[in-house]
């Protein structure tokens, strides 16, 4: 009898401890899903170079999965894992967009520099030729008629 | 139930345990292998971790959990944590690469400005050389038509002297800095050649003499401005050299700004501390070395925080941190009188405070190596 009572008490405590974080986690999960949905949309707009198409697609799929299991008590661990993966995937998507933007900005300046360097090279050649011509004329002038 | 029945599950459990031990751990996943491969170089990890400490911490946490799952032979958790660890690491790494590209772009921009300046100089040389050649050709053609005579020779010599004076004036950009005088010299020279063409030797010599005087005067008027623009050019070159020196320090971002070269250091302190973290001292040692090599430059040190906590506390914290950096640099030989330190609190964010990464970027120290003079 005593043993049964202890077991029942353990079971009740167990249910309470399992249930409490589940409700809290669901509340947090809902808002997390909401925030991540907004973030995906923002990043899709920012991704002008399609640098993170794959990651954004994966994040959308993960968010959809999270949304489908958010109310399922039995899927609590799966939900937590899905949210973790979505968050990390979104972070990578954002990083790839930033990286692509920086790469494009660098390439643009690199191309501008290459053009100026080419112009400079040809202009310096022209200067050398003109200076040689000038030296010849100076010699003629220096020698008088 | 007899004793043998009771002991059977225990024996079975032990047998399974022995079997597991014999099998070792689970093989690493692809994500785990890629994570391990990419984080093999300690220096690289250190740079990324300094820039994005929270992302790298996330990666490390999940990697540790993946290792645990591997030991526990939990395939599902191993796959999950390996994947998440690699995602966080890739995110930090890509951002850090983006930072490198920003620094590289700034270098390219500085190089581009220098090359554009050189190109403008070369184009100016072409223009001047062409006009000098045209003038010389005119004079040579004309001189060939002028018969030898005392007056003719005198005029020719005067014209040659005026041409030489104009060339000297052009070398100090008199055509830009003393445009009126220079134009006057050119006009007089044109008039002198015309007079020579008309056979008016005395007039040609007089006008050529006036052209020479005007050119010499233009050169004198232009000399100081030319020297000052040369000095500006030298300052720019010095600025670029300092930028390159500071940009080479691990853990800092350097940028040429109005008033000098600015370095930004993030992750210098523990969350509420004001002492520079031991692993960041090397960065400040390197900054101190550069500062000592440029004693004419004063250092303006600013502390910045993210928006967490109260404004007044953030202001106080950022001030204490800026002063802590100043004190540390002083211990490394930077003259205290050359430094000023102040806190800006959360007032000047460089990234959104909504995200962890943004907040990490905002918690920073900025040091301006101010242009001297």
Short mmCIF file of C-alpha atoms in Angstrom, two decimals:
data_model
loop_
_atom_site.label_atom_id
_atom_site.label_comp_id
_atom_site.label_asym_id
_atom_site.label_seq_id
_atom_site.Cartn_x
_atom_site.Cartn_y
_atom_site.Cartn_z
CA UNK A 1 0.00 0.00 0.00
CA UNK A 2 2.77 2.37 1.01
CA UNK A 3 4.67 1.49 -2.18
CA UNK A 4 1.61 2.21 -4.35
CA UNK A 5 1.17 5.63 -2.72
CA UNK A 6 4.76 6.58 -3.41
CA UNK A 7 4.45 5.46 -7.02
CA UNK A 8 1.27 7.48 -7.48
CA UNK A 9 2.92 10.54 -6.04
CA UNK A 10 5.90 10.11 -8.34
CA UNK A 11 3.56 9.75 -11.29
CA UNK A 12 1.74 12.96 -10.40
CA UNK A 13 4.97 14.90 -9.91
CA UNK A 14 6.20 13.46 -13.18
CA UNK A 15 3.13 14.59 -15.06
CA UNK A 16 3.37 18.06 -13.54
CA UNK A 17 7.04 18.45 -14.37
CA UNK A 18 6.47 17.19 -17.89
CA UNK A 19 3.40 19.28 -18.46
CA UNK A 20 4.67 22.60 -17.12
CA UNK A 21 7.57 23.07 -19.57
CA UNK A 22 5.39 21.76 -22.40
CA UNK A 23 2.84 24.56 -22.01
CA UNK A 24 5.61 27.12 -21.55
CA UNK A 25 7.53 25.69 -24.47
CA UNK A 26 4.43 25.79 -26.68
CA UNK A 27 3.90 29.46 -25.90
CA UNK A 28 7.52 30.24 -26.68
CA UNK A 29 7.48 27.97 -29.71
CA UNK A 30 4.48 29.78 -31.16
CA UNK A 31 6.15 33.15 -30.93
CA UNK A 32 9.44 31.68 -32.16
CA UNK A 33 7.67 30.21 -35.20
CA UNK A 34 6.00 33.55 -35.79
CA UNK A 35 9.32 35.44 -35.57
CA UNK A 36 11.07 32.98 -37.82
CA UNK A 37 8.29 33.19 -40.41
CA UNK A 38 8.72 36.96 -40.51
CA UNK A 39 12.49 36.57 -40.69
CA UNK A 40 12.23 34.19 -43.67
CA UNK A 41 10.12 36.75 -45.54
CA UNK A 42 12.59 39.52 -44.74
CA UNK A 43 15.54 37.46 -45.89
CA UNK A 44 13.76 36.39 -49.08
CA UNK A 45 13.39 40.08 -49.93
CA UNK A 46 17.00 40.82 -49.06
CA UNK A 47 18.36 37.88 -51.03
CA UNK A 48 18.66 39.73 -54.33
CA UNK A 49 21.53 37.54 -55.49
CA UNK A 50 19.80 34.25 -54.63
CA UNK A 51 22.69 33.37 -52.34
CA UNK A 52 20.53 31.63 -49.75
CA UNK A 53 17.71 30.12 -51.79
CA UNK A 54 18.45 26.62 -50.56
CA UNK A 55 18.77 27.63 -46.88
CA UNK A 56 15.59 29.70 -47.02
CA UNK A 57 13.74 26.78 -48.58
CA UNK A 58 15.00 24.48 -45.83
CA UNK A 59 14.08 27.00 -43.15
CA UNK A 60 10.56 27.32 -44.57
CA UNK A 61 10.17 23.53 -44.56
CA UNK A 62 11.44 23.32 -40.98
CA UNK A 63 9.12 26.09 -39.83
CA UNK A 64 6.19 24.35 -41.52
CA UNK A 65 7.13 21.14 -39.74
CA UNK A 66 7.40 22.97 -36.40
CA UNK A 67 3.99 24.55 -36.98
CA UNK A 68 2.47 21.15 -37.67
CA UNK A 69 3.73 19.62 -34.42
CA UNK A 70 3.60 22.58 -32.07
CA UNK A 71 0.55 21.30 -30.24
CA UNK A 72 1.65 17.67 -30.03
CA UNK A 73 2.88 16.75 -26.59
CA UNK A 74 4.48 13.56 -27.92
CA UNK A 75 6.52 15.60 -30.41
CA UNK A 76 7.97 17.95 -27.83
CA UNK A 77 11.60 16.89 -28.40
CA UNK A 78 11.12 16.88 -32.15
CA UNK A 79 9.70 20.41 -31.95
CA UNK A 80 12.67 21.62 -29.92
CA UNK A 81 15.09 20.08 -32.40
CA UNK A 82 13.20 21.48 -35.38
CA UNK A 83 13.25 24.96 -33.89
CA UNK A 84 16.96 24.71 -33.13
CA UNK A 85 17.69 23.67 -36.68
CA UNK A 86 15.43 26.38 -38.13
CA UNK A 87 17.17 29.07 -36.09
CA UNK A 88 20.63 27.91 -37.16
CA UNK A 89 19.50 27.56 -40.80
CA UNK A 90 18.10 31.10 -40.79
CA UNK A 91 21.33 32.41 -39.29
CA UNK A 92 23.26 30.74 -42.10
CA UNK A 93 20.85 32.09 -44.72
CA UNK A 94 21.38 35.61 -43.39
CA UNK A 95 25.15 35.10 -43.31
CA UNK A 96 25.16 33.90 -46.93
CA UNK A 97 23.19 36.94 -48.04
CA UNK A 98 25.61 39.26 -46.25
CA UNK A 99 28.56 37.37 -47.69
CA UNK A 100 27.19 37.58 -51.25
CA UNK A 101 26.52 41.31 -50.88
CA UNK A 102 30.05 41.93 -49.62
CA UNK A 103 31.48 39.81 -52.40
CA UNK A 104 29.55 41.80 -55.00
CA UNK A 105 30.72 45.09 -53.48
CA UNK A 106 34.30 43.85 -53.46
CA UNK A 107 34.06 42.61 -57.06
CA UNK A 108 32.63 45.95 -58.16
CA UNK A 109 35.53 47.87 -56.62
CA UNK A 110 37.99 45.29 -57.94
CA UNK A 111 36.67 45.79 -61.49
CA UNK A 112 36.86 49.57 -61.09
CA UNK A 113 40.44 49.26 -59.86
CA UNK A 114 41.39 46.96 -62.77
CA UNK A 115 39.97 49.48 -65.25
CA UNK A 116 41.83 52.41 -63.68
CA UNK A 117 45.05 50.37 -63.59
CA UNK A 118 44.70 49.56 -67.30
CA UNK A 119 44.01 53.24 -68.11
CA UNK A 120 46.98 54.26 -66.01
CA UNK A 121 49.26 51.84 -67.80
CA UNK A 122 48.28 53.09 -71.25
CA UNK A 123 48.41 56.74 -70.13
CA UNK A 124 51.91 56.25 -68.72
CA UNK A 125 53.01 54.76 -72.04
CA UNK A 126 51.60 57.81 -73.80
CA UNK A 127 53.45 60.09 -71.35
CA UNK A 128 56.72 58.26 -72.07
CA UNK A 129 56.24 58.66 -75.84
CA UNK A 130 55.34 62.33 -75.53
CA UNK A 131 58.28 63.01 -73.25
CA UNK A 132 60.63 61.39 -75.75
CA UNK A 133 59.15 63.55 -78.50
CA UNK A 134 59.47 66.63 -76.29
CA UNK A 135 63.12 65.85 -75.61
CA UNK A 136 63.77 65.68 -79.35
CA UNK A 137 62.04 69.03 -79.88
CA UNK A 138 63.90 70.58 -76.94
CA UNK A 139 67.16 69.51 -78.55
CA UNK A 140 66.08 71.14 -81.80
CA UNK A 141 65.09 74.34 -80.01
CA UNK A 142 68.27 74.36 -77.93
CA UNK A 143 70.32 74.09 -81.09
CA UNK A 144 68.71 77.22 -82.52
CA UNK A 145 67.84 77.29 -86.19
CA UNK B 1 9.91 -16.75 -9.29
CA UNK B 2 13.17 -18.42 -8.61
CA UNK B 3 16.59 -16.84 -8.28
CA UNK B 4 17.64 -17.78 -11.79
CA UNK B 5 14.65 -15.96 -13.35
CA UNK B 6 15.49 -12.82 -11.38
CA UNK B 7 19.07 -12.82 -12.53
CA UNK B 8 18.29 -13.33 -16.24
CA UNK B 9 17.38 -9.70 -17.20
CA UNK B 10 20.45 -8.44 -15.41
CA UNK B 11 22.60 -10.85 -17.35
CA UNK B 12 20.93 -9.83 -20.58
CA UNK B 13 21.55 -6.15 -19.82
CA UNK B 14 25.19 -6.83 -19.04
CA UNK B 15 25.56 -8.77 -22.26
CA UNK B 16 24.12 -5.89 -24.27
CA UNK B 17 26.46 -3.50 -22.47
CA UNK B 18 29.47 -5.63 -23.32
CA UNK B 19 28.34 -5.80 -26.94
CA UNK B 20 28.03 -2.00 -27.10
CA UNK B 21 31.46 -1.57 -25.59
CA UNK B 22 32.87 -3.92 -28.17
CA UNK B 23 31.30 -1.87 -30.96
CA UNK B 24 32.88 1.46 -29.72
CA UNK B 25 31.09 4.68 -30.65
CA UNK B 26 29.00 5.65 -33.68
CA UNK B 27 30.92 6.85 -36.74
CA UNK B 28 30.94 10.64 -37.20
CA UNK B 29 28.37 12.17 -39.53
CA UNK B 30 29.34 14.17 -42.59
CA UNK B 31 28.41 17.39 -40.78
CA UNK B 32 30.60 16.44 -37.86
CA UNK B 33 33.51 15.66 -40.14
CA UNK B 34 33.11 18.95 -41.99
CA UNK B 35 32.89 20.86 -38.70
CA UNK B 36 36.05 19.15 -37.45
CA UNK B 37 37.84 19.77 -40.73
CA UNK B 38 36.94 23.46 -40.86
CA UNK B 39 37.77 24.13 -37.21
CA UNK B 40 41.13 22.39 -37.37
CA UNK B 41 43.12 25.61 -37.71
CA UNK B 42 43.13 27.22 -34.29
CA UNK B 43 44.09 30.71 -35.56
CA UNK B 44 41.17 30.78 -37.96
CA UNK B 45 38.72 29.64 -35.28
CA UNK B 46 40.10 32.30 -32.94
CA UNK B 47 39.49 35.06 -35.48
CA UNK B 48 35.93 33.89 -36.20
CA UNK B 49 35.21 33.42 -32.47
CA UNK B 50 36.41 36.93 -31.68
CA UNK B 51 34.10 38.38 -34.28
CA UNK B 52 31.08 36.18 -33.65
CA UNK B 53 31.51 34.72 -30.16
CA UNK B 54 27.87 33.76 -29.67
CA UNK B 55 27.54 31.89 -32.96
CA UNK B 56 30.76 29.99 -32.38
CA UNK B 57 29.65 29.21 -28.83
CA UNK B 58 26.39 27.78 -30.21
CA UNK B 59 28.40 25.65 -32.62
CA UNK B 60 30.69 24.39 -29.86
CA UNK B 61 27.76 23.57 -27.59
CA UNK B 62 26.02 21.52 -30.27
CA UNK B 63 29.28 19.84 -31.24
CA UNK B 64 29.79 18.79 -27.59
CA UNK B 65 26.24 17.44 -27.53
CA UNK B 66 26.91 15.59 -30.78
CA UNK B 67 30.00 13.99 -29.22
CA UNK B 68 27.90 12.95 -26.24
CA UNK B 69 25.28 11.46 -28.55
CA UNK B 70 28.03 9.68 -30.45
CA UNK B 71 29.31 8.12 -27.22
CA UNK B 72 25.75 7.30 -26.20
CA UNK B 73 25.15 5.80 -29.66
CA UNK B 74 22.10 7.96 -30.16
CA UNK B 75 22.07 8.22 -33.93
CA UNK B 76 19.19 10.66 -34.14
CA UNK B 77 20.69 13.14 -31.68
CA UNK B 78 24.12 12.73 -33.22
CA UNK B 79 22.75 13.68 -36.64
CA UNK B 80 20.78 16.61 -35.20
CA UNK B 81 23.50 18.20 -33.09
CA UNK B 82 26.20 17.65 -35.75
CA UNK B 83 24.00 19.39 -38.30
CA UNK B 84 23.14 22.30 -36.03
CA UNK B 85 26.77 22.66 -34.90
CA UNK B 86 27.88 22.85 -38.53
CA UNK B 87 25.10 25.31 -39.42
CA UNK B 88 26.13 27.69 -36.60
CA UNK B 89 29.80 27.37 -37.50
CA UNK B 90 29.07 27.98 -41.19
CA UNK B 91 27.04 31.05 -40.28
CA UNK B 92 29.86 32.50 -38.14
CA UNK B 93 32.44 31.60 -40.76
CA UNK B 94 30.47 33.17 -43.63
CA UNK B 95 29.96 36.38 -41.61
CA UNK B 96 33.64 36.50 -40.75
CA UNK B 97 34.49 35.99 -44.41
CA UNK B 98 32.14 38.86 -45.21
CA UNK B 99 34.06 41.00 -42.69
CA UNK B 100 37.32 40.07 -44.37
CA UNK B 101 35.85 41.13 -47.69
CA UNK B 102 34.72 44.44 -46.19
CA UNK B 103 38.26 45.09 -45.01
CA UNK B 104 39.61 43.98 -48.37
CA UNK B 105 37.14 46.25 -50.15
CA UNK B 106 38.27 49.20 -48.05
CA UNK B 107 41.84 48.44 -49.10
CA UNK B 108 40.74 48.25 -52.74
CA UNK B 109 38.85 51.53 -52.36
CA UNK B 110 41.96 53.18 -50.90
CA UNK B 111 44.11 51.70 -53.69
CA UNK B 112 41.56 52.84 -56.26
CA UNK B 113 41.69 56.39 -54.90
CA UNK B 114 45.48 56.32 -55.11
CA UNK B 115 45.45 54.96 -58.68
CA UNK B 116 42.80 57.48 -59.75
CA UNK B 117 45.03 60.21 -58.36
CA UNK B 118 47.98 58.77 -60.30
CA UNK B 119 45.86 58.53 -63.44
CA UNK B 120 44.75 62.14 -63.08
CA UNK B 121 48.41 63.10 -62.72
CA UNK B 122 49.40 61.08 -65.78
CA UNK B 123 46.52 62.54 -67.82
CA UNK B 124 47.65 66.01 -66.80
CA UNK B 125 51.18 65.14 -67.93
CA UNK B 126 49.81 64.04 -71.31
CA UNK B 127 47.89 67.28 -71.70
CA UNK B 128 50.86 69.42 -70.74
CA UNK B 129 53.25 67.45 -72.93
CA UNK B 130 50.90 67.79 -75.90
CA UNK B 131 50.56 71.53 -75.48
CA UNK B 132 54.33 71.91 -75.01
CA UNK B 133 54.93 69.83 -78.16
CA UNK B 134 52.44 71.92 -80.14
CA UNK B 135 54.12 75.12 -78.98
CA UNK B 136 57.59 73.79 -79.71
CA UNK B 137 56.54 72.57 -83.17
CA UNK B 138 55.06 75.98 -83.95
CA UNK B 139 58.23 77.74 -82.88
CA UNK B 140 60.49 75.30 -84.74
CA UNK B 141 58.45 75.64 -87.94
CA UNK B 142 58.54 79.38 -87.64
CA UNK B 143 62.20 79.58 -86.77
CA UNK B 144 63.04 77.66 -89.91
CA UNK B 145 61.48 80.44 -91.92
CA UNK B 146 63.35 83.23 -90.16
CA UNK B 147 66.62 84.21 -91.73
CA UNK B 148 69.76 84.30 -89.63
CA UNK B 149 70.26 87.76 -88.26
CA UNK B 150 71.20 89.32 -84.93
CA UNK B 151 67.60 90.38 -84.29
CA UNK B 152 66.23 87.01 -85.40
CA UNK B 153 68.61 85.06 -83.17
CA UNK B 154 67.79 87.28 -80.19
CA UNK B 155 64.06 86.76 -80.74
CA UNK B 156 64.52 82.99 -81.11
CA UNK B 157 66.53 82.82 -77.90
CA UNK B 158 63.92 84.88 -76.05
CA UNK B 159 61.15 82.59 -77.31
CA UNK B 160 63.09 79.49 -76.27
CA UNK B 161 63.62 80.98 -72.81
CA UNK B 162 59.87 81.75 -72.55
CA UNK B 163 59.04 78.18 -73.59
CA UNK B 164 61.40 76.80 -70.92
CA UNK B 165 59.86 79.10 -68.30
CA UNK B 166 56.37 77.92 -69.23
CA UNK B 167 57.46 74.33 -68.88
CA UNK B 168 58.86 75.04 -65.42
CA UNK B 169 55.63 76.78 -64.43
CA UNK B 170 53.59 73.81 -65.62
CA UNK B 171 55.62 71.50 -63.39
CA UNK B 172 54.20 73.22 -60.30
CA UNK B 173 50.68 73.30 -61.76
CA UNK B 174 50.79 77.03 -62.40
CA UNK B 175 48.11 76.51 -65.06
CA UNK B 176 45.82 75.46 -62.17
CA UNK B 177 47.03 77.44 -59.14
CA UNK B 178 47.97 80.66 -61.00
CA UNK B 179 45.77 80.30 -64.06
CA UNK B 180 45.58 84.02 -64.93
CA UNK B 181 49.31 84.62 -64.88
CA UNK B 182 49.90 81.41 -66.77
CA UNK B 183 47.33 82.35 -69.43
CA UNK B 184 49.02 85.73 -69.73
CA UNK B 185 52.38 84.03 -70.33
CA UNK B 186 50.85 81.79 -73.01
CA UNK B 187 49.18 84.76 -74.72
CA UNK B 188 52.45 86.73 -74.73
CA UNK B 189 54.29 83.76 -76.20
CA UNK B 190 51.66 83.41 -78.93
CA UNK B 191 52.02 87.11 -79.66
CA UNK B 192 55.82 86.77 -79.73
CA UNK B 193 55.66 83.93 -82.27
CA UNK B 194 53.21 85.94 -84.35
CA UNK B 195 55.61 88.92 -84.29
CA UNK B 196 58.44 86.62 -85.36
CA UNK B 197 56.23 85.33 -88.17
CA UNK B 198 55.60 88.95 -89.20
CA UNK B 199 59.34 89.63 -89.24
CA UNK B 200 59.10 92.02 -86.25
CA UNK B 201 62.15 90.70 -84.42
CA UNK B 202 62.43 93.33 -81.70
CA UNK B 203 58.76 93.11 -80.84
CA UNK B 204 59.01 89.30 -80.78
CA UNK B 205 61.95 89.46 -78.36
CA UNK B 206 60.16 91.93 -76.10
CA UNK B 207 56.95 89.90 -76.01
CA UNK B 208 58.88 86.70 -75.42
CA UNK B 209 60.68 88.39 -72.51
CA UNK B 210 57.30 89.42 -71.07
CA UNK B 211 56.04 85.85 -71.53
CA UNK B 212 59.05 84.55 -69.61
CA UNK B 213 58.44 87.05 -66.80
CA UNK B 214 54.75 86.12 -66.58
CA UNK B 215 55.59 82.40 -66.57
CA UNK B 216 58.19 82.86 -63.82
CA UNK B 217 55.72 84.89 -61.80
CA UNK B 218 53.02 82.20 -62.30
CA UNK B 219 55.48 79.59 -61.12
CA UNK B 220 56.28 81.58 -57.97
CA UNK B 221 52.58 82.15 -57.23
CA UNK B 222 51.81 78.49 -57.64
CA UNK B 223 54.73 77.05 -55.69
CA UNK B 224 53.21 77.27 -52.19
CA UNK B 225 49.85 75.81 -53.27
CA UNK B 226 51.60 73.08 -55.17
CA UNK B 227 53.67 72.25 -52.07
CA UNK B 228 50.52 72.17 -49.96
CA UNK B 229 48.74 69.81 -52.35
CA UNK B 230 51.87 67.67 -52.42
CA UNK B 231 51.72 67.60 -48.62
CA UNK B 232 48.06 66.56 -48.79
CA UNK B 233 49.04 63.78 -51.14
CA UNK B 234 51.78 62.66 -48.74
CA UNK B 235 49.28 62.72 -45.88
CA UNK B 236 46.95 60.52 -47.88
CA UNK B 237 49.73 58.04 -48.57
CA UNK B 238 50.66 58.00 -44.86
CA UNK B 239 47.01 57.47 -43.97
CA UNK B 240 46.80 54.50 -46.33
CA UNK B 241 49.99 53.00 -44.90
CA UNK B 242 48.63 53.30 -41.34
CA UNK B 243 45.33 51.78 -42.45
CA UNK B 244 47.19 48.81 -43.90
CA UNK B 245 49.24 48.40 -40.72
CA UNK B 246 46.18 48.47 -38.44
CA UNK B 247 44.11 46.34 -40.79
CA UNK B 248 46.70 43.60 -40.48
CA UNK B 249 46.09 43.18 -36.74
CA UNK B 250 44.10 40.08 -35.92
CA UNK B 251 40.72 40.83 -34.35
CA UNK B 252 40.32 44.43 -35.50
CA UNK B 253 38.53 46.15 -38.34
CA UNK B 254 40.25 49.23 -39.71
CA UNK B 255 38.75 52.01 -41.79
CA UNK B 256 39.91 55.34 -43.16
CA UNK B 257 37.56 57.97 -41.82
CA UNK B 258 37.42 61.73 -41.70
CA UNK B 259 40.06 62.72 -39.20
CA UNK B 260 42.24 59.64 -39.38
CA UNK B 261 42.14 55.88 -39.28
CA UNK B 262 39.64 54.11 -37.05
CA UNK B 263 39.97 50.63 -35.61
CA UNK B 264 37.04 48.73 -34.15
CA UNK B 265 37.55 45.90 -31.69
CA UNK B 266 34.72 43.69 -30.50
CA UNK B 267 34.64 41.07 -27.77
CA UNK B 268 37.25 42.81 -25.60
CA UNK B 269 35.47 42.31 -22.28
CA UNK B 270 33.46 39.80 -20.31
CA UNK B 271 29.74 40.65 -20.23
CA UNK B 272 29.89 43.19 -17.39
CA UNK B 273 33.63 43.45 -16.87
CA UNK B 274 35.93 46.37 -17.54
CA UNK B 275 39.22 44.45 -17.66
CA UNK B 276 40.42 43.45 -21.13
CA UNK B 277 40.02 39.69 -21.55
CA UNK B 278 43.35 37.86 -21.51
CA UNK B 279 42.81 36.48 -25.02
CA UNK B 280 42.26 40.02 -26.34
CA UNK B 281 45.40 41.53 -24.86
CA UNK B 282 47.46 40.49 -27.88
CA UNK B 283 45.22 42.61 -30.10
CA UNK B 284 45.72 45.67 -27.89
CA UNK B 285 49.46 44.97 -27.66
CA UNK B 286 49.61 45.12 -31.45
CA UNK B 287 47.56 48.36 -31.46
CA UNK B 288 49.98 49.83 -28.89
CA UNK B 289 52.94 48.88 -31.11
CA UNK B 290 51.41 50.73 -34.07
CA UNK B 291 50.58 53.74 -31.86
CA UNK B 292 54.20 53.92 -30.69
CA UNK B 293 55.38 53.89 -34.30
CA UNK B 294 53.18 56.92 -35.00
CA UNK B 295 53.83 59.19 -32.00
CA UNK B 296 52.43 62.26 -33.74
CA UNK B 297 48.97 60.76 -33.90
CA UNK B 298 46.67 61.13 -30.92
CA UNK B 299 44.34 58.30 -29.98
CA UNK B 300 40.64 58.89 -29.31
CA UNK B 301 39.24 55.83 -27.55
CA UNK B 302 35.49 55.32 -27.42
CA UNK B 303 33.55 52.60 -25.61
CA UNK B 304 30.16 51.45 -26.96
CA UNK B 305 27.58 49.03 -25.58
CA UNK B 306 24.45 47.31 -26.85
CA UNK B 307 21.03 48.46 -25.69
CA UNK B 308 20.59 45.89 -22.94
CA UNK B 309 20.30 47.48 -19.50
CA UNK B 310 19.75 51.08 -18.56
CA UNK B 311 21.15 53.92 -20.59
CA UNK B 312 23.02 55.45 -17.65
CA UNK B 313 24.63 52.15 -16.66
CA UNK B 314 25.66 51.50 -20.26
CA UNK B 315 27.18 54.95 -20.45
CA UNK B 316 29.12 54.34 -17.27
CA UNK B 317 30.22 50.87 -18.39
CA UNK B 318 31.37 52.08 -21.81
CA UNK B 319 33.29 54.93 -20.18
CA UNK B 320 35.04 52.58 -17.76
CA UNK B 321 35.93 50.25 -20.63
CA UNK B 322 37.35 53.05 -22.77
CA UNK B 323 39.46 54.18 -19.79
CA UNK B 324 40.53 50.60 -19.15
CA UNK B 325 41.79 50.36 -22.76
CA UNK B 326 43.58 53.69 -22.41
CA UNK B 327 45.24 52.53 -19.16
CA UNK B 328 46.25 49.23 -20.76
CA UNK B 329 47.79 50.95 -23.80
CA UNK B 330 49.67 53.26 -21.42
CA UNK B 331 51.20 50.22 -19.69
CA UNK B 332 52.39 49.13 -23.13
CA UNK B 333 54.24 52.40 -23.68
CA UNK B 334 51.69 54.62 -25.41
CA UNK B 335 52.05 58.15 -24.07
CA UNK B 336 49.01 58.85 -21.84
CA UNK B 337 48.95 62.51 -22.86
CA UNK B 338 48.26 61.42 -26.45
CA UNK B 339 45.12 59.51 -25.51
CA UNK B 340 41.59 60.53 -24.62
CA UNK B 341 38.93 58.02 -23.54
CA UNK B 342 35.19 58.36 -23.31
CA UNK B 343 32.06 56.21 -23.18
CA UNK B 344 29.23 56.56 -25.66
CA UNK B 345 26.95 53.95 -24.11
CA UNK B 346 24.29 52.57 -26.42
CA UNK B 347 23.83 55.81 -28.39
CA UNK B 348 25.75 54.92 -31.54
CA UNK B 349 24.84 51.37 -32.60
CA UNK B 350 26.37 49.99 -35.77
CA UNK B 351 23.97 47.02 -36.02
CA UNK B 352 20.40 46.28 -34.94
CA UNK B 353 20.12 45.51 -31.23
CA UNK B 354 17.33 43.05 -31.98
CA UNK B 355 19.68 40.17 -32.75
CA UNK B 356 22.47 38.53 -30.74
CA UNK B 357 24.91 39.13 -33.56
CA UNK B 358 23.91 42.78 -33.83
CA UNK B 359 24.36 43.29 -30.10
CA UNK B 360 27.79 41.64 -30.26
CA UNK B 361 28.78 44.11 -33.02
CA UNK B 362 27.55 47.02 -30.94
CA UNK B 363 29.60 46.06 -27.87
CA UNK B 364 32.82 47.52 -29.16
CA UNK B 365 35.82 49.74 -28.64
CA UNK B 366 36.66 52.26 -31.34
CA UNK B 367 40.09 53.86 -31.48
CA UNK B 368 40.68 56.78 -33.81
CA UNK B 369 44.29 57.33 -34.81
CA UNK B 370 43.76 61.04 -35.41
CA UNK B 371 45.51 62.80 -38.26
CA UNK B 372 48.31 64.96 -36.90
CA UNK B 373 48.55 68.65 -37.72
#
